[in-house]
Amino acid sequence: MRRSVIVVIFSFLIGLTSCEKEKHELPGKIPGMGTAGGELAIDQDFKMPEGVVIIGDITGLSPEMTGYTRRGSGEAVRLQMTITNTTQKDTIIYFPKGLLLKSDRPDLYQNGMLLQATWVDVAANSEMKVFLDSYCINLGIPGPDENATYTIPGTTGSELMKELLETVSWSMINYEMVHNSQIYSCPLTYGEITDRLQNIVHNVTTRGIDVTAEDKEFIVGIPELPEEYRPLTETN
C-alpha cells in the first residue's frame, strides 16, 4: 500500500512538472512587444562576419524617400544602414528570419522584426547601403522616420513568434522575392501579403489573438522559395 501511495504521488508530481513545461506565452503579453512592456527576449545574438561592419547609425527612412533597393518584408518598419566590407573577398551578409530591429526610443518608435530571411552580397573592400522592410511588433506606437535609430540585438526568443516563423518557413513574402518574375507566380501582391501578415503579427503581439487556422492556410498558400535560390549558409 505504501509503495502504491508513493507511486501515485510521484506520478502526480511528474504531471505537475509536465504541465509547467507545456506552458506557453500568451498572445498580447510577449515582453517588449505590443504594450506588454519589458525587454525583448533574444534567442541568438546577431553578429556581422569578421571584417564587415555597420558604419554610423541604423535609421528609419524619410517618408519622401523613393528609388531605393528594397528587401525584406513589411511596410511598417523600414530601415537603412551602411555596411562596409574591409576584407579581400566578397561576403554574404545574412539577416535571419525572426531578427529583431530594436528602437533606441521604444516610447517613440516601433520595434521591428523580420518574418523571412534576406541577404546581401557585399563586394570586397566596398561599402553598400542596405534597406530592410520589416513588421511592426508594437501597434499604437508610430513607425520610424529618418530621426529614429535602431540596433540589431538578435533573433526573437518568443515562443509564439517562433511558431509563426515555422509556419512562414520559406514562403516568398519578401519584396525581392515577390518582384522576381522568374520565381514568383502567385496572384497575391506584395501589399496583400504584407497587410495580412502585419495583421497577424498585431493580433499575436497586441490584440491577444493567436494565429488562426485561416491565417496558417493563407501563409502556406504562398509559394516557397525554390531551394536553389536559398543561401548556402541556411540549413533549414
JSON list of N, CA, C and O in Angstrom, two decimals, residues 42-49 54 58 81 83 93-96 99-101 114 118 132 151-155:
[
{"chain": "A", "resi": 42, "resn": "ILE", "atom": "N", "xyz": [15.86, 37.51, -26.46]},
{"chain": "A", "resi": 42, "resn": "ILE", "atom": "CA", "xyz": [16.77, 37.22, -27.56]},
{"chain": "A", "resi": 42, "resn": "ILE", "atom": "C", "xyz": [17.17, 35.75, -27.52]},
{"chain": "A", "resi": 42, "resn": "ILE", "atom": "O", "xyz": [17.59, 35.24, -26.49]},
{"chain": "A", "resi": 43, "resn": "ASP", "atom": "N", "xyz": [17.03, 35.09, -28.67]},
{"chain": "A", "resi": 43, "resn": "ASP", "atom": "CA", "xyz": [17.44, 33.70, -28.78]},
{"chain": "A", "resi": 43, "resn": "ASP", "atom": "C", "xyz": [18.92, 33.61, -29.15]},
{"chain": "A", "resi": 43, "resn": "ASP", "atom": "O", "xyz": [19.72, 33.05, -28.42]},
{"chain": "A", "resi": 44, "resn": "GLN", "atom": "N", "xyz": [19.28, 34.18, -30.31]},
{"chain": "A", "resi": 44, "resn": "GLN", "atom": "CA", "xyz": [20.68, 34.17, -30.75]},
{"chain": "A", "resi": 44, "resn": "GLN", "atom": "C", "xyz": [21.11, 35.58, -31.10]},
{"chain": "A", "resi": 44, "resn": "GLN", "atom": "O", "xyz": [20.40, 36.31, -31.81]},
{"chain": "A", "resi": 45, "resn": "ASP", "atom": "N", "xyz": [22.28, 35.99, -30.61]},
{"chain": "A", "resi": 45, "resn": "ASP", "atom": "CA", "xyz": [22.81, 37.31, -30.90]},
{"chain": "A", "resi": 45, "resn": "ASP", "atom": "C", "xyz": [23.12, 37.45, -32.38]},
{"chain": "A", "resi": 45, "resn": "ASP", "atom": "O", "xyz": [23.48, 36.47, -33.05]},
{"chain": "A", "resi": 46, "resn": "PHE", "atom": "N", "xyz": [22.98, 38.66, -32.89]},
{"chain": "A", "resi": 46, "resn": "PHE", "atom": "CA", "xyz": [23.32, 38.93, -34.29]},
{"chain": "A", "resi": 46, "resn": "PHE", "atom": "C", "xyz": [24.73, 39.50, -34.37]},
{"chain": "A", "resi": 46, "resn": "PHE", "atom": "O", "xyz": [25.07, 40.45, -33.67]},
{"chain": "A", "resi": 47, "resn": "LYS", "atom": "N", "xyz": [25.54, 38.90, -35.22]},
{"chain": "A", "resi": 47, "resn": "LYS", "atom": "CA", "xyz": [26.92, 39.37, -35.39]},
{"chain": "A", "resi": 47, "resn": "LYS", "atom": "C", "xyz": [27.25, 39.43, -36.87]},
{"chain": "A", "resi": 47, "resn": "LYS", "atom": "O", "xyz": [26.92, 38.53, -37.65]},
{"chain": "A", "resi": 48, "resn": "MET", "atom": "N", "xyz": [27.95, 40.51, -37.24]},
{"chain": "A", "resi": 48, "resn": "MET", "atom": "CA", "xyz": [28.43, 40.62, -38.62]},
{"chain": "A", "resi": 48, "resn": "MET", "atom": "C", "xyz": [29.63, 39.71, -38.81]},
{"chain": "A", "resi": 48, "resn": "MET", "atom": "O", "xyz": [30.36, 39.43, -37.85]},
{"chain": "A", "resi": 49, "resn": "PRO", "atom": "N", "xyz": [29.86, 39.24, -40.04]},
{"chain": "A", "resi": 49, "resn": "PRO", "atom": "CA", "xyz": [31.06, 38.44, -40.31]},
{"chain": "A", "resi": 49, "resn": "PRO", "atom": "C", "xyz": [32.32, 39.26, -40.00]},
{"chain": "A", "resi": 49, "resn": "PRO", "atom": "O", "xyz": [32.30, 40.49, -40.02]},
{"chain": "A", "resi": 54, "resn": "ILE", "atom": "N", "xyz": [28.96, 47.80, -39.62]},
{"chain": "A", "resi": 54, "resn": "ILE", "atom": "CA", "xyz": [27.94, 48.80, -39.93]},
{"chain": "A", "resi": 54, "resn": "ILE", "atom": "C", "xyz": [28.51, 50.16, -39.56]},
{"chain": "A", "resi": 54, "resn": "ILE", "atom": "O", "xyz": [28.94, 50.38, -38.42]},
{"chain": "A", "resi": 58, "resn": "ILE", "atom": "N", "xyz": [21.89, 52.90, -37.64]},
{"chain": "A", "resi": 58, "resn": "ILE", "atom": "CA", "xyz": [20.79, 52.29, -38.38]},
{"chain": "A", "resi": 58, "resn": "ILE", "atom": "C", "xyz": [19.60, 53.20, -38.14]},
{"chain": "A", "resi": 58, "resn": "ILE", "atom": "O", "xyz": [19.23, 53.46, -36.99]},
{"chain": "A", "resi": 81, "resn": "MET", "atom": "N", "xyz": [20.89, 51.16, -43.47]},
{"chain": "A", "resi": 81, "resn": "MET", "atom": "CA", "xyz": [22.20, 51.10, -42.81]},
{"chain": "A", "resi": 81, "resn": "MET", "atom": "C", "xyz": [23.28, 51.07, -43.88]},
{"chain": "A", "resi": 81, "resn": "MET", "atom": "O", "xyz": [23.01, 50.71, -45.05]},
{"chain": "A", "resi": 83, "resn": "ILE", "atom": "N", "xyz": [26.84, 49.34, -44.79]},
{"chain": "A", "resi": 83, "resn": "ILE", "atom": "CA", "xyz": [27.71, 48.22, -44.45]},
{"chain": "A", "resi": 83, "resn": "ILE", "atom": "C", "xyz": [29.01, 48.34, -45.22]},
{"chain": "A", "resi": 83, "resn": "ILE", "atom": "O", "xyz": [29.01, 48.58, -46.43]},
{"chain": "A", "resi": 93, "resn": "ILE", "atom": "N", "xyz": [26.08, 38.87, -46.33]},
{"chain": "A", "resi": 93, "resn": "ILE", "atom": "CA", "xyz": [25.55, 39.26, -45.02]},
{"chain": "A", "resi": 93, "resn": "ILE", "atom": "C", "xyz": [24.14, 38.68, -44.93]},
{"chain": "A", "resi": 93, "resn": "ILE", "atom": "O", "xyz": [23.27, 39.01, -45.73]},
{"chain": "A", "resi": 94, "resn": "TYR", "atom": "N", "xyz": [23.93, 37.81, -43.96]},
{"chain": "A", "resi": 94, "resn": "TYR", "atom": "CA", "xyz": [22.67, 37.07, -43.81]},
{"chain": "A", "resi": 94, "resn": "TYR", "atom": "C", "xyz": [21.88, 37.64, -42.64]},
{"chain": "A", "resi": 94, "resn": "TYR", "atom": "O", "xyz": [22.36, 37.70, -41.51]},
{"chain": "A", "resi": 95, "resn": "PHE", "atom": "N", "xyz": [20.66, 38.08, -42.94]},
{"chain": "A", "resi": 95, "resn": "PHE", "atom": "CA", "xyz": [19.73, 38.58, -41.91]},
{"chain": "A", "resi": 95, "resn": "PHE", "atom": "C", "xyz": [18.66, 37.51, -41.72]},
{"chain": "A", "resi": 95, "resn": "PHE", "atom": "O", "xyz": [17.76, 37.37, -42.56]},
{"chain": "A", "resi": 96, "resn": "PRO", "atom": "N", "xyz": [18.70, 36.74, -40.64]},
{"chain": "A", "resi": 96, "resn": "PRO", "atom": "CA", "xyz": [17.77, 35.60, -40.49]},
{"chain": "A", "resi": 96, "resn": "PRO", "atom": "C", "xyz": [16.35, 36.03, -40.15]},
{"chain": "A", "resi": 96, "resn": "PRO", "atom": "O", "xyz": [16.12, 37.12, -39.62]},
{"chain": "A", "resi": 99, "resn": "LEU", "atom": "N", "xyz": [14.74, 38.10, -36.91]},
{"chain": "A", "resi": 99, "resn": "LEU", "atom": "CA", "xyz": [15.68, 39.11, -36.45]},
{"chain": "A", "resi": 99, "resn": "LEU", "atom": "C", "xyz": [14.92, 40.33, -35.93]},
{"chain": "A", "resi": 99, "resn": "LEU", "atom": "O", "xyz": [14.02, 40.85, -36.60]},
{"chain": "A", "resi": 100, "resn": "LEU", "atom": "N", "xyz": [15.30, 40.78, -34.75]},
{"chain": "A", "resi": 100, "resn": "LEU", "atom": "CA", "xyz": [14.65, 41.92, -34.12]},
{"chain": "A", "resi": 100, "resn": "LEU", "atom": "C", "xyz": [15.39, 43.21, -34.46]},
{"chain": "A", "resi": 100, "resn": "LEU", "atom": "O", "xyz": [16.62, 43.25, -34.46]},
{"chain": "A", "resi": 101, "resn": "LEU", "atom": "N", "xyz": [14.63, 44.24, -34.74]},
{"chain": "A", "resi": 101, "resn": "LEU", "atom": "CA", "xyz": [15.17, 45.57, -35.01]},
{"chain": "A", "resi": 101, "resn": "LEU", "atom": "C", "xyz": [14.66, 46.46, -33.88]},
{"chain": "A", "resi": 101, "resn": "LEU", "atom": "O", "xyz": [13.49, 46.85, -33.85]},
{"chain": "A", "resi": 114, "resn": "LEU", "atom": "N", "xyz": [11.91, 40.78, -38.69]},
{"chain": "A", "resi": 114, "resn": "LEU", "atom": "CA", "xyz": [11.86, 40.12, -40.00]},
{"chain": "A", "resi": 114, "resn": "LEU", "atom": "C", "xyz": [11.10, 38.81, -39.88]},
{"chain": "A", "resi": 114, "resn": "LEU", "atom": "O", "xyz": [11.38, 38.00, -38.98]},
{"chain": "A", "resi": 118, "resn": "THR", "atom": "N", "xyz": [16.65, 37.45, -45.33]},
{"chain": "A", "resi": 118, "resn": "THR", "atom": "CA", "xyz": [17.12, 38.15, -46.51]},
{"chain": "A", "resi": 118, "resn": "THR", "atom": "C", "xyz": [18.63, 38.29, -46.41]},
{"chain": "A", "resi": 118, "resn": "THR", "atom": "O", "xyz": [19.20, 38.12, -45.32]},
{"chain": "A", "resi": 132, "resn": "LEU", "atom": "N", "xyz": [16.01, 47.66, -45.31]},
{"chain": "A", "resi": 132, "resn": "LEU", "atom": "CA", "xyz": [15.25, 46.49, -44.84]},
{"chain": "A", "resi": 132, "resn": "LEU", "atom": "C", "xyz": [13.80, 46.86, -44.57]},
{"chain": "A", "resi": 132, "resn": "LEU", "atom": "O", "xyz": [13.51, 47.82, -43.86]},
{"chain": "A", "resi": 151, "resn": "THR", "atom": "N", "xyz": [19.06, 49.35, -33.18]},
{"chain": "A", "resi": 151, "resn": "THR", "atom": "CA", "xyz": [20.12, 48.35, -33.05]},
{"chain": "A", "resi": 151, "resn": "THR", "atom": "C", "xyz": [19.55, 47.00, -33.47]},
{"chain": "A", "resi": 151, "resn": "THR", "atom": "O", "xyz": [18.32, 46.83, -33.56]},
{"chain": "A", "resi": 152, "resn": "ILE", "atom": "N", "xyz": [20.44, 46.04, -33.74]},
{"chain": "A", "resi": 152, "resn": "ILE", "atom": "CA", "xyz": [20.01, 44.69, -34.12]},
{"chain": "A", "resi": 152, "resn": "ILE", "atom": "C", "xyz": [20.55, 43.71, -33.07]},
{"chain": "A", "resi": 152, "resn": "ILE", "atom": "O", "xyz": [21.68, 43.23, -33.19]},
{"chain": "A", "resi": 153, "resn": "PRO", "atom": "N", "xyz": [19.78, 43.43, -32.01]},
{"chain": "A", "resi": 153, "resn": "PRO", "atom": "CA", "xyz": [20.29, 42.59, -30.93]},
{"chain": "A", "resi": 153, "resn": "PRO", "atom": "C", "xyz": [20.40, 41.11, -31.29]},
{"chain": "A", "resi": 153, "resn": "PRO", "atom": "O", "xyz": [21.32, 40.42, -30.84]},
{"chain": "A", "resi": 154, "resn": "GLY", "atom": "N", "xyz": [19.46, 40.59, -32.07]},
{"chain": "A", "resi": 154, "resn": "GLY", "atom": "CA", "xyz": [19.48, 39.16, -32.39]},
{"chain": "A", "resi": 154, "resn": "GLY", "atom": "C", "xyz": [18.10, 38.68, -32.78]},
{"chain": "A", "resi": 154, "resn": "GLY", "atom": "O", "xyz": [17.19, 39.47, -33.01]},
{"chain": "A", "resi": 155, "resn": "THR", "atom": "N", "xyz": [17.94, 37.36, -32.85]},
{"chain": "A", "resi": 155, "resn": "THR", "atom": "CA", "xyz": [16.65, 36.78, -33.23]},
{"chain": "A", "resi": 155, "resn": "THR", "atom": "C", "xyz": [15.74, 36.64, -32.01]},
{"chain": "A", "resi": 155, "resn": "THR", "atom": "O", "xyz": [16.21, 36.52, -30.87]}
]
